[in-house]
Tab-separated table of C-alpha atoms and ligand atoms in Angstrom:
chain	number	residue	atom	x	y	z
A	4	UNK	CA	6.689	-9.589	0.988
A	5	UNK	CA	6.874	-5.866	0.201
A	6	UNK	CA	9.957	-5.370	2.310
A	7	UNK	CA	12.178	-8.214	0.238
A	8	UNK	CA	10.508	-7.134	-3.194
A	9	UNK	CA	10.754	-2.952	-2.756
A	10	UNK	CA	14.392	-3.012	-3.298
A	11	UNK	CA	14.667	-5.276	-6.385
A	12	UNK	CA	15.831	-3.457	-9.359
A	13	UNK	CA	15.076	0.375	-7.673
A	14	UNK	CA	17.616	3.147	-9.238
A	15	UNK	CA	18.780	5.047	-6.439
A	16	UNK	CA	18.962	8.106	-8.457
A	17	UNK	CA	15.147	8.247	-9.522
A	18	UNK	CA	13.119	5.896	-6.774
A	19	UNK	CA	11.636	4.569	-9.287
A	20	UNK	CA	11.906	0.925	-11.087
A	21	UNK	CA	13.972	-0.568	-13.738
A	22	UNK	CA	12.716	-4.346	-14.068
A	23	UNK	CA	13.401	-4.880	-17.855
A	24	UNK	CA	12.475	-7.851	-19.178
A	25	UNK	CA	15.527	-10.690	-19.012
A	26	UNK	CA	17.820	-7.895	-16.811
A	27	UNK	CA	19.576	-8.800	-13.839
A	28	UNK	CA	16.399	-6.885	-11.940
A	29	UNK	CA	14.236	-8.826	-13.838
A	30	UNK	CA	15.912	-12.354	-12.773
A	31	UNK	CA	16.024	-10.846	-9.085
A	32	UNK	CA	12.276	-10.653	-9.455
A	33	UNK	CA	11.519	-14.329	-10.878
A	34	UNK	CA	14.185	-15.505	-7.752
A	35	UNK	CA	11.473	-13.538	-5.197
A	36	UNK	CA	8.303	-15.220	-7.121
A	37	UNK	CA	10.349	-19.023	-6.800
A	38	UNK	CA	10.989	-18.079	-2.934
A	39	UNK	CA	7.621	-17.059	-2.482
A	40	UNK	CA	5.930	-20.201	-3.583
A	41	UNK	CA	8.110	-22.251	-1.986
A	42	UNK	CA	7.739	-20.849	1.076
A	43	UNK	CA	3.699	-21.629	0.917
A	44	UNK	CA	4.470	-25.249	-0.523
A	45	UNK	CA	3.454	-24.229	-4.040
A	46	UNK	CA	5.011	-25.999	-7.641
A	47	UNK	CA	6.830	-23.519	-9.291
A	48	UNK	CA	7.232	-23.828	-12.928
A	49	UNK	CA	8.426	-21.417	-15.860
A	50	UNK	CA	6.739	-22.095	-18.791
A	51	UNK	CA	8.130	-22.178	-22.504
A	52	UNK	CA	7.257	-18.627	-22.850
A	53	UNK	CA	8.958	-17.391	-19.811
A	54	UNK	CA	5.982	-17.143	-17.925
A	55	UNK	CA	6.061	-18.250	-14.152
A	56	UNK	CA	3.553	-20.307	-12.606
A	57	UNK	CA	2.842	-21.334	-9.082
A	58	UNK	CA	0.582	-23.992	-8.591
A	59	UNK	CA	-1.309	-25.394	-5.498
A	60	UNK	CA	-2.401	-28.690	-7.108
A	61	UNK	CA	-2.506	-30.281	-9.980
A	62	UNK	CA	-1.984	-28.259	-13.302
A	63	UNK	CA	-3.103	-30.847	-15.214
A	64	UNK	CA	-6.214	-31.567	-13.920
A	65	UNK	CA	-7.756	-28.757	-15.476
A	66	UNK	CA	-10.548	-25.994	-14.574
A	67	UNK	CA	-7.817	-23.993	-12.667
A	68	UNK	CA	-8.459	-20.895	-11.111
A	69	UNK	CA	-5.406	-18.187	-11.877
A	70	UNK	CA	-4.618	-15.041	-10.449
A	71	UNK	CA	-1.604	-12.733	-10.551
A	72	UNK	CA	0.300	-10.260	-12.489
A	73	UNK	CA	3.872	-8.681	-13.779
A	74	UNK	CA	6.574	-7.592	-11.693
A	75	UNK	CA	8.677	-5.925	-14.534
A	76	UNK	CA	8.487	-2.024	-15.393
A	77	UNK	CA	8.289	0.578	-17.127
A	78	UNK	CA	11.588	3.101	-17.115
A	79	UNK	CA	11.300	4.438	-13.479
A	80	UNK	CA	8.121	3.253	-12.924
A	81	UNK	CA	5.988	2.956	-9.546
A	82	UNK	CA	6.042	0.364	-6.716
A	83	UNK	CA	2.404	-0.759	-7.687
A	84	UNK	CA	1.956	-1.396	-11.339
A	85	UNK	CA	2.336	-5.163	-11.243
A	86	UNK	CA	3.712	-5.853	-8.301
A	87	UNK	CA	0.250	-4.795	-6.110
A	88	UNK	CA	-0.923	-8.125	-7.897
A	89	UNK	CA	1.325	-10.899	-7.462
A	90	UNK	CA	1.837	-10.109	-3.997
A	91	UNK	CA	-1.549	-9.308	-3.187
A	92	UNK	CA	-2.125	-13.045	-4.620
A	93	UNK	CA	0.303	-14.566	-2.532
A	94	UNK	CA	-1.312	-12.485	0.495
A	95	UNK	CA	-5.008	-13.700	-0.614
A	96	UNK	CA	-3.765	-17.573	-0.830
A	97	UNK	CA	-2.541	-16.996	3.093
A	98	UNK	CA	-5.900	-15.756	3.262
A	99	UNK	CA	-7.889	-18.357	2.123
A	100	UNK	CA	-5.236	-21.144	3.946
A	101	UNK	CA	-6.375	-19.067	7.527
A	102	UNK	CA	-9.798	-19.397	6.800
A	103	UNK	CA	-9.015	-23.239	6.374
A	104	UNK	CA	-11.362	-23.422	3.374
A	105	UNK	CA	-10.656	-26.422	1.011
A	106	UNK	CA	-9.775	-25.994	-2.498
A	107	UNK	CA	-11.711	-27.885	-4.727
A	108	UNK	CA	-9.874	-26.930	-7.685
A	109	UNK	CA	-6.249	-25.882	-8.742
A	110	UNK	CA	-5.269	-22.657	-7.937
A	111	UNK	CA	-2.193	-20.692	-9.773
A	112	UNK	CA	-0.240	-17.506	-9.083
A	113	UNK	CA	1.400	-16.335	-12.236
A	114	UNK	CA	3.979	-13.317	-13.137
A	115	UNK	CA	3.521	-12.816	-16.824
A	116	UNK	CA	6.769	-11.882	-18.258
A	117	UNK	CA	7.641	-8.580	-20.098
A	118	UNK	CA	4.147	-6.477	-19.775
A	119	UNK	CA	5.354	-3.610	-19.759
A	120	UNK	CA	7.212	-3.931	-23.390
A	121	UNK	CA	10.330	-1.235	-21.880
A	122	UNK	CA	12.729	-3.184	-23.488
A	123	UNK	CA	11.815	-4.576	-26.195
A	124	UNK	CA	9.074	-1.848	-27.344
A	125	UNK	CA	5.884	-4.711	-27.536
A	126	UNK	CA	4.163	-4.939	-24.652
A	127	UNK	CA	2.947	-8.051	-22.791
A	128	UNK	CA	4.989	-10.433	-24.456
A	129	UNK	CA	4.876	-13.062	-22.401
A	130	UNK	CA	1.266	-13.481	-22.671
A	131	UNK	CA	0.704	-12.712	-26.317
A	132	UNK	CA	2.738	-15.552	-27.220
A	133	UNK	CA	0.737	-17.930	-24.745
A	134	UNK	CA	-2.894	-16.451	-26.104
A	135	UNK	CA	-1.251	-17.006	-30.007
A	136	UNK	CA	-1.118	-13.054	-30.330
A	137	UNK	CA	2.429	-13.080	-31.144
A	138	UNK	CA	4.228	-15.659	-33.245
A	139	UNK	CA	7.736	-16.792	-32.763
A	140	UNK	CA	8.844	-15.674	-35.627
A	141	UNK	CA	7.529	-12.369	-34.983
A	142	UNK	CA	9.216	-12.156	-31.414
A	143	UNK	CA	12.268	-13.367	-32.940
A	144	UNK	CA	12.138	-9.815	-34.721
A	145	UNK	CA	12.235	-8.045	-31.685
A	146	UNK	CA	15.528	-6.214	-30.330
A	147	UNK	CA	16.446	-3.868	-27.655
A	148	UNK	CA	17.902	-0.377	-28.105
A	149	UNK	CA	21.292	-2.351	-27.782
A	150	UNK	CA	20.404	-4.297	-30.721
A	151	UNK	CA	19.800	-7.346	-28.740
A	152	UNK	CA	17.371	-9.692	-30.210
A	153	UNK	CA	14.601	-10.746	-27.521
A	154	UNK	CA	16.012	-14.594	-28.093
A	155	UNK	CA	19.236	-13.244	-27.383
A	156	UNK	CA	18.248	-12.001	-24.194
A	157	UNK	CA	16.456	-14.955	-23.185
A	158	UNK	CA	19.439	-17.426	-23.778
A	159	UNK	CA	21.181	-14.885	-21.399
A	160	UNK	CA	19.138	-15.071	-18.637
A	161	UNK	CA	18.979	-18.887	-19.213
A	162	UNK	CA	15.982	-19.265	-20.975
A	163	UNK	CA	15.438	-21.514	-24.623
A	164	UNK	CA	13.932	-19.501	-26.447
A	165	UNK	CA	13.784	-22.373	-28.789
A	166	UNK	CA	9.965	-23.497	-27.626
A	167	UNK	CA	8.335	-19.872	-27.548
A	168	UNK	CA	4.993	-20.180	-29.464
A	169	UNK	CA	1.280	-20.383	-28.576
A	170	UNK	CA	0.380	-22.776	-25.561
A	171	UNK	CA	-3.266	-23.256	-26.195
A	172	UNK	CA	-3.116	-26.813	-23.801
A	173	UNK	CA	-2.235	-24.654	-20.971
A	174	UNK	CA	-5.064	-21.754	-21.340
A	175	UNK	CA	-7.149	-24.484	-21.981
A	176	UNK	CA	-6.622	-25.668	-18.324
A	177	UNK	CA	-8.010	-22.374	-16.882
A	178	UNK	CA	-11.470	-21.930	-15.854
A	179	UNK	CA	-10.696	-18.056	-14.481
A	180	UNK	CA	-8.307	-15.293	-14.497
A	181	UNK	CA	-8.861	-12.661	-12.466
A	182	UNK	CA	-5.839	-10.194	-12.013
A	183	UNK	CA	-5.562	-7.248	-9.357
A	184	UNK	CA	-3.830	-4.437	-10.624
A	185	UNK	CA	-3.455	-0.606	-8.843
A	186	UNK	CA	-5.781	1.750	-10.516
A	187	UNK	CA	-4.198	4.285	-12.587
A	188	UNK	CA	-6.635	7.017	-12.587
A	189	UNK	CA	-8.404	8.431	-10.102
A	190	UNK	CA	-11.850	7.315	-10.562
A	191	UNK	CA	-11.692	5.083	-7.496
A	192	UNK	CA	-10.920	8.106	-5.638
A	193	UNK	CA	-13.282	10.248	-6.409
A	194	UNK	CA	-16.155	7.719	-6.145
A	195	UNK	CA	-14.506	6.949	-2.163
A	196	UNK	CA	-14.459	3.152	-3.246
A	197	UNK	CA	-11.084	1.081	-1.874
A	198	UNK	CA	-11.610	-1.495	-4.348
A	199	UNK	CA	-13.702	-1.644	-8.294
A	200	UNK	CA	-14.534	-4.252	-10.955
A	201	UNK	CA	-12.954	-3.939	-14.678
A	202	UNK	CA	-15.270	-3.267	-17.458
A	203	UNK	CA	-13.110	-2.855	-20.233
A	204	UNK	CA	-9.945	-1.665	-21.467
A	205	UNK	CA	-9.581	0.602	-24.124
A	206	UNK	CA	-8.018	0.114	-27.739
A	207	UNK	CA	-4.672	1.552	-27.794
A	208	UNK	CA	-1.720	1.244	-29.711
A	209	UNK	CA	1.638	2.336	-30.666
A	210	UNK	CA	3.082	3.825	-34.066
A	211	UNK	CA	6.890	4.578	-34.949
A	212	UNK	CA	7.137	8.029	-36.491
A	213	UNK	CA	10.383	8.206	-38.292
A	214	UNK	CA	11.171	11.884	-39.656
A	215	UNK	CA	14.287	11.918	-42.005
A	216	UNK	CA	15.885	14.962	-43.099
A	217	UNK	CA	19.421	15.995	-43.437
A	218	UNK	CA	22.496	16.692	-40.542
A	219	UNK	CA	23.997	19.765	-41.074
A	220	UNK	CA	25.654	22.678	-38.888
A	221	UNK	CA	23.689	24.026	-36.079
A	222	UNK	CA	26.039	27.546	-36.431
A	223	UNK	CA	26.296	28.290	-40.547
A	224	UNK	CA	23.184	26.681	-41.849
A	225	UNK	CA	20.525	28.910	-42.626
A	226	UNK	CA	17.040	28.343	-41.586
A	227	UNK	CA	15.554	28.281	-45.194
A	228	UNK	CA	18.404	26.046	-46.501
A	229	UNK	CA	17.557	23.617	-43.613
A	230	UNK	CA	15.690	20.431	-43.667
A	231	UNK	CA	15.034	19.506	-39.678
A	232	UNK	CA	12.860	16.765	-38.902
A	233	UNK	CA	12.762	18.220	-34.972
A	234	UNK	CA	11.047	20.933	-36.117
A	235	UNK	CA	8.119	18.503	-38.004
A	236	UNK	CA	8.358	16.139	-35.055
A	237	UNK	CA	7.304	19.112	-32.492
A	238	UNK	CA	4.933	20.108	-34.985
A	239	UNK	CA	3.176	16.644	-34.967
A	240	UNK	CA	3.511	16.132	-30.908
A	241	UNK	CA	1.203	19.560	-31.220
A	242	UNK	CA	-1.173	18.039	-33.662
A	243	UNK	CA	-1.141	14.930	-31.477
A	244	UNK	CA	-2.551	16.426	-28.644
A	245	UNK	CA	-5.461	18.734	-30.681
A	246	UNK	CA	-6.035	15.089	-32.576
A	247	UNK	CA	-6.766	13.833	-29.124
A	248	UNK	CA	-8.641	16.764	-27.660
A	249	UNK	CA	-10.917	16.891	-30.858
A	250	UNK	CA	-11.168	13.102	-30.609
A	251	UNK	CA	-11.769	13.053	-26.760
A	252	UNK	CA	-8.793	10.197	-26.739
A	253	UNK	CA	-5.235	10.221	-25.581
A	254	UNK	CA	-2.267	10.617	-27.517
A	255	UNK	CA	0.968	10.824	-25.993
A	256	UNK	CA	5.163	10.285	-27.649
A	257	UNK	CA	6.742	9.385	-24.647
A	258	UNK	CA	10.199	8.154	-26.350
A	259	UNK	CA	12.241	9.680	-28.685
A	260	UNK	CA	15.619	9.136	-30.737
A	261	UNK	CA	17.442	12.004	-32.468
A	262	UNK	CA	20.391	10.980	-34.951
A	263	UNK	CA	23.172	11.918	-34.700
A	264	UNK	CA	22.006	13.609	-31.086
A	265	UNK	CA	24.864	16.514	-31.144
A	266	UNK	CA	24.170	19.625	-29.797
A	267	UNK	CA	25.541	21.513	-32.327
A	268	UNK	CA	24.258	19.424	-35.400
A	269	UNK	CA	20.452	19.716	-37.298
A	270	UNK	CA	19.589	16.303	-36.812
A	271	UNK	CA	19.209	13.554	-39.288
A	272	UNK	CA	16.748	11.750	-38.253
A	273	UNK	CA	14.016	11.753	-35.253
A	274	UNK	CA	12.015	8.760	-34.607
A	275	UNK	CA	9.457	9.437	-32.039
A	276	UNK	CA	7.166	6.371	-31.033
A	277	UNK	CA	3.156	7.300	-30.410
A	278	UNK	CA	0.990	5.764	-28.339
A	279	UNK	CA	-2.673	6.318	-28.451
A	280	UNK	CA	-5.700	5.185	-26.487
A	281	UNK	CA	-9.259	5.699	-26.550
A	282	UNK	CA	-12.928	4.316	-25.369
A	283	UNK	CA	-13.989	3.026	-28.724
A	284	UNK	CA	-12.293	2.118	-32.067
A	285	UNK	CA	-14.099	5.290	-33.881
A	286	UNK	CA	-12.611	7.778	-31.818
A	287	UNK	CA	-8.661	5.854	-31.675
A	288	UNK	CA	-9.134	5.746	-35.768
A	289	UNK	CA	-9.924	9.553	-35.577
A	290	UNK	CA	-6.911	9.983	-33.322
A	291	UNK	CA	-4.268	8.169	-35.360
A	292	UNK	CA	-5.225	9.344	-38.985
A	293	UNK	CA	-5.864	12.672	-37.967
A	294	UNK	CA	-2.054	12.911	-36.153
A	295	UNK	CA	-0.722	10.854	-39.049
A	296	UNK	CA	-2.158	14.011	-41.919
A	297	UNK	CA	-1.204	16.787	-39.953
A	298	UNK	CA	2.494	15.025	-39.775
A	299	UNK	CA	2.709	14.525	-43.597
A	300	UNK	CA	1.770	18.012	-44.249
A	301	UNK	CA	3.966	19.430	-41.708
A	302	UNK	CA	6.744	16.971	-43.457
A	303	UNK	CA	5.881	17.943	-46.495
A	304	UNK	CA	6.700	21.368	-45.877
A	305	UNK	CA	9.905	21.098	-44.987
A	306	UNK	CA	11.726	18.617	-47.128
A	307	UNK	CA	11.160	16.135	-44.470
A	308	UNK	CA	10.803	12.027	-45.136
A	309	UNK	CA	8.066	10.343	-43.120
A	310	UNK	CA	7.671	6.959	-42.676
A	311	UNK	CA	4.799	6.271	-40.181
A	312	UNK	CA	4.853	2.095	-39.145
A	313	UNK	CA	2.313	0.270	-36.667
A	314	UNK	CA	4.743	-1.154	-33.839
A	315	UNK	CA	1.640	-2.715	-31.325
A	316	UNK	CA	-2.304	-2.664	-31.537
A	317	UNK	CA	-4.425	-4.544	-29.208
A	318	UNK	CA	-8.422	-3.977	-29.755
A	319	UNK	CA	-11.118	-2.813	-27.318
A	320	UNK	CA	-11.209	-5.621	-24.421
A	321	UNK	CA	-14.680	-6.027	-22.846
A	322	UNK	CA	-14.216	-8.404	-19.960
A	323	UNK	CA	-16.319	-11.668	-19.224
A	324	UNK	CA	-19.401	-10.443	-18.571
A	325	UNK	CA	-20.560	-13.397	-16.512
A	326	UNK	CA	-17.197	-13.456	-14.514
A	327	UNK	CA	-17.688	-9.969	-14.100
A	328	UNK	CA	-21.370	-10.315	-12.841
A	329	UNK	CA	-20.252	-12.917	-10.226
A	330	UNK	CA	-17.503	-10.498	-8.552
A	331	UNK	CA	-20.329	-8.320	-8.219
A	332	UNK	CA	-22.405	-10.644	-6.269
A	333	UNK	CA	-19.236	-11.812	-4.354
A	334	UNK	CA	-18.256	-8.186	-3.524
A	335	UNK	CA	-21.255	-6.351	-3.404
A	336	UNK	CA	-23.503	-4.755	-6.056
A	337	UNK	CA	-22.211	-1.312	-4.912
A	338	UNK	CA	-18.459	-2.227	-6.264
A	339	UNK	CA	-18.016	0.162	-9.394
A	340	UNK	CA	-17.347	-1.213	-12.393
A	341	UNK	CA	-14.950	1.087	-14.378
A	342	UNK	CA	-13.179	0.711	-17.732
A	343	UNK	CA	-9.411	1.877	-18.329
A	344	UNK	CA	-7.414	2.884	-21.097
A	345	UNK	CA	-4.322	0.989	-19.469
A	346	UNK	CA	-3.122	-2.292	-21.227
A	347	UNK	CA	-3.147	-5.773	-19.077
A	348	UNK	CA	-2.201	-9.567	-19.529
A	349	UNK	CA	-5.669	-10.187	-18.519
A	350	UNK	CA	-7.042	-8.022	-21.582
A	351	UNK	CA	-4.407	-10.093	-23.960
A	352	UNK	CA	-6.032	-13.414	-21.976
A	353	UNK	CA	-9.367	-12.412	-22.335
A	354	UNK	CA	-9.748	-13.801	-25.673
A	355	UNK	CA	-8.928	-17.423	-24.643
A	356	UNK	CA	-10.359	-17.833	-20.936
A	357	UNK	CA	-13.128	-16.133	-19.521
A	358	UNK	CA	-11.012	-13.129	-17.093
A	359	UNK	CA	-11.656	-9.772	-14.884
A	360	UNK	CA	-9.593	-7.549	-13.467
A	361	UNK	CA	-10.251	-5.846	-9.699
A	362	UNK	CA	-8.932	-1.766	-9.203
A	363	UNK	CA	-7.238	-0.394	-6.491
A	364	UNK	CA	-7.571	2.833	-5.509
A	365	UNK	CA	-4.504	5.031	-6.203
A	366	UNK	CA	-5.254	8.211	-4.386
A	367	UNK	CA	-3.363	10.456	-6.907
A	368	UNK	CA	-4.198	8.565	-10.048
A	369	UNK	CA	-0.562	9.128	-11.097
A	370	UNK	CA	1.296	6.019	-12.492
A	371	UNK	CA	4.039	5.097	-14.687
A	372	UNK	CA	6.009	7.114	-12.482
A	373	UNK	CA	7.547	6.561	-8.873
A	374	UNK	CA	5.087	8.884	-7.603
A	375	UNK	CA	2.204	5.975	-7.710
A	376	UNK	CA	0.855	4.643	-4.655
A	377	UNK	CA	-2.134	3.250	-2.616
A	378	UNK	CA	-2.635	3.516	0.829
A	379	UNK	CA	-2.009	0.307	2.934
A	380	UNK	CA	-5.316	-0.084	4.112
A	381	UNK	CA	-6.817	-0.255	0.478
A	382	UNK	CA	-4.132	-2.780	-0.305
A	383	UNK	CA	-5.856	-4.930	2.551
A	384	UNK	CA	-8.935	-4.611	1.357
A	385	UNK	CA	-7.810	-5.911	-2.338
A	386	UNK	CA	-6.432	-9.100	-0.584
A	387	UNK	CA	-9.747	-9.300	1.008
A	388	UNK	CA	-12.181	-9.287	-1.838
A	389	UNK	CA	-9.210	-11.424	-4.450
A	390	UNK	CA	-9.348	-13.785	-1.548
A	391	UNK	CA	-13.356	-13.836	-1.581
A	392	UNK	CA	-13.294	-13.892	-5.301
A	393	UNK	CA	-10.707	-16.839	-5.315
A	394	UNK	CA	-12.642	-18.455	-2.414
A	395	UNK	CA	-15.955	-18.330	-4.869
A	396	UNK	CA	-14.152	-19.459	-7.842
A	397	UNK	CA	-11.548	-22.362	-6.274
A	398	UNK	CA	-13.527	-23.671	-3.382
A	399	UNK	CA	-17.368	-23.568	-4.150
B	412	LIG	C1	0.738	-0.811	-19.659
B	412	LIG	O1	0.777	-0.490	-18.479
B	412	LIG	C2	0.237	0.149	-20.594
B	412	LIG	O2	-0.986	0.398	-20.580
B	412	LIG	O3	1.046	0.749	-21.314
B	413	LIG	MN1	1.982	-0.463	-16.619
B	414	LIG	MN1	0.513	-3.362	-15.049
């Protein structure tokens, strides 16, 4: 499975991946998922939100057991993030089948589409609209850096985008989802554990900073006559990370766009997109307002226009408690149980079925990047215990 999937939407120049949602990579991807479940005899369906779903009996007979993940990216982003998950649930089902235990309820892989939000700048879209997080009208809002509106892109790739919405009737169906995903921090590591339990996954969000000031020559301007919104942007990335130091969060811009991006030009405008995370909702609103003051002061200082907009937000996600006290008892009560400040499907699902989440260890913690990995052997022993957590959820 890795061998046929590693290529799929790689850039040569980087190593890293380029799966954006509704991209030629991206249908590649949903072509390997539909090959995959064939090949094991599976019903492969795509659901109105784009959504793929593999099913080994009958959907409609409810209490289904699902597992699985996203196979789409972030710009240049790792092997793992995602991908560890589906394929580890297609490896767990072969598991299960060579144990020759019988399945006494339906079982589902799924690839939730667009997690990662690289293209369309809101992340796990495919699920939001399922759990009702994200209206249609709202995703009808959404466009690319292209301009393309996300329905636009759909009808591309040969999807109606016509039916997206909330699809209560099929999260009603699920009894359990319990999604594998490669750690991405090192905790794992450092505890020498090949395999953890998901607590929780910290609030985190992400707000469009848009500094306007005025374009103007980069040779005969001089500095007091000038009004350059880099200058307040870098002052706010600085603020950002004392905000997050002082608030024992993380704060990050990761993505900028300068107008009108000339060399030789004071730009016009800078729009630089935040994204902050932290363990509790105390500390993230401590974060955000303290990075959004020192930005209007800096602004105000020099002539500079902020506008300061809310693009994402998903709350604190505390998983199922009582799912997350059986994959103890299935794997051990020595598994640790670890919270993250990375974003899931299964923390957008949690709301509306009862879901966990099992870590593997990443040796370097690094992720987001084509630098993440995890040593075969751990990846073995994820199948494993996703196999004995499927085989206590599906067959018992
Ligand atoms: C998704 O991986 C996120 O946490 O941004
Ligand atoms: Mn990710
Ligand atoms: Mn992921």
């Amino acid at each position: 499975m890795w061998r046929s999937l590693r290529p799929l939407g790689r850039s040569a120049a980087s190593g890293g991946y380029r799966r954006y949602a509704w991209t030629g990579a991206d249908a590649d991807c949903r072509l390997w998922f539909r090959m995959q479940a064939e090949a094991r005899r599976l019903d492969v369906e795509t659901d109105r939100n784009g959504n793929q779903w593999a099913w080994l009996g009958d959907p409609a007979a409810g209490d289904a057991v699902v597992t699985g993940s996203h196979l789409d990216s972030v710009p240049d982003g790792g092997a793992f993030d995602g991908p560890l998950g589906v394929v580890s649930a297609f490896a767990a089902l072969d598991e299960l089948r060579a144990r020759g235990v019988s399945f006494r309820r339906p079982l589902a892989i799924v690839n939730f589409g667009d997690e990662e939000g690289a293209r369309f700048g809101l992340a796990c879209v495919g699920s939001r609209l399922t759990a009702g997080r994200l209206t249609k009208e709202q995703a009808y809002e959404l466009r690319d850096a292209d301009g393309i509106t996300l329905p636009q892109a759909m009808e591309a790739a040969g999807h109606d985008p016509s039916r997206i919405g909330a699809d209560p009737e099929r999260l009603g169906r699920i009894r359990a989802f319990v999604e594998l995903h490669v750690e991405q921090g090192r905790a794992l590591d450092l505890s020498g554990d090949a395999v953890g339990i998901a607590s929780a996954i910290w609030p985190h969000g992400r707000w469009r900073y848009d500094f306007a000031g005025e374009a103007n020559h980069a040779g005969t301007t001089r500095l007091v006559d000038r009004r350059d919104p880099m200058l307040t942007y870098a002052e706010t990335v600085l603020a950002a990370r004392r905000e997050a130091e002082l608030a024992g969060a993380v704060a990050t811009f990761g993505k900028i766009a300068v107008e009108p991006n000339g060399v030789n030009a004071i730009p016009s405008m800078v729009r630089g997109w935040l994204d902050a995370r932290a363990a509790d909702q105390g500390s993230l609103d401590a974060v955000v307002t303290g990075i959004e003051t020192a930005a209007r002061e800096h602004a105000d200082r020099h002539g500079i226009d902020l506008a300061v907009v809310r693009e994402s937000f998903t709350p604190v996600v505390d998983f199922s408690h009582a799912l997350r006290d059986e994959l103890s008892r299935v794997l051990g009560e020595k598994t640790p149980v670890l919270g993250t400040g990375a974003g899931h499907d299964a923390g957008i699902l949690s709301e509306s079925v009862p879901t966990a989440m099992l870590f593997v260890r990443n040796p370097t913690g690094v992720s987001h990047s084509p630098a993440e990995s995890a040593a075969e052997d751990d990846c073995v022993a994820g199948v494993r215990a996703l196999a004995d957590v499927l085989e206590e959820l599906a067959c018992r």
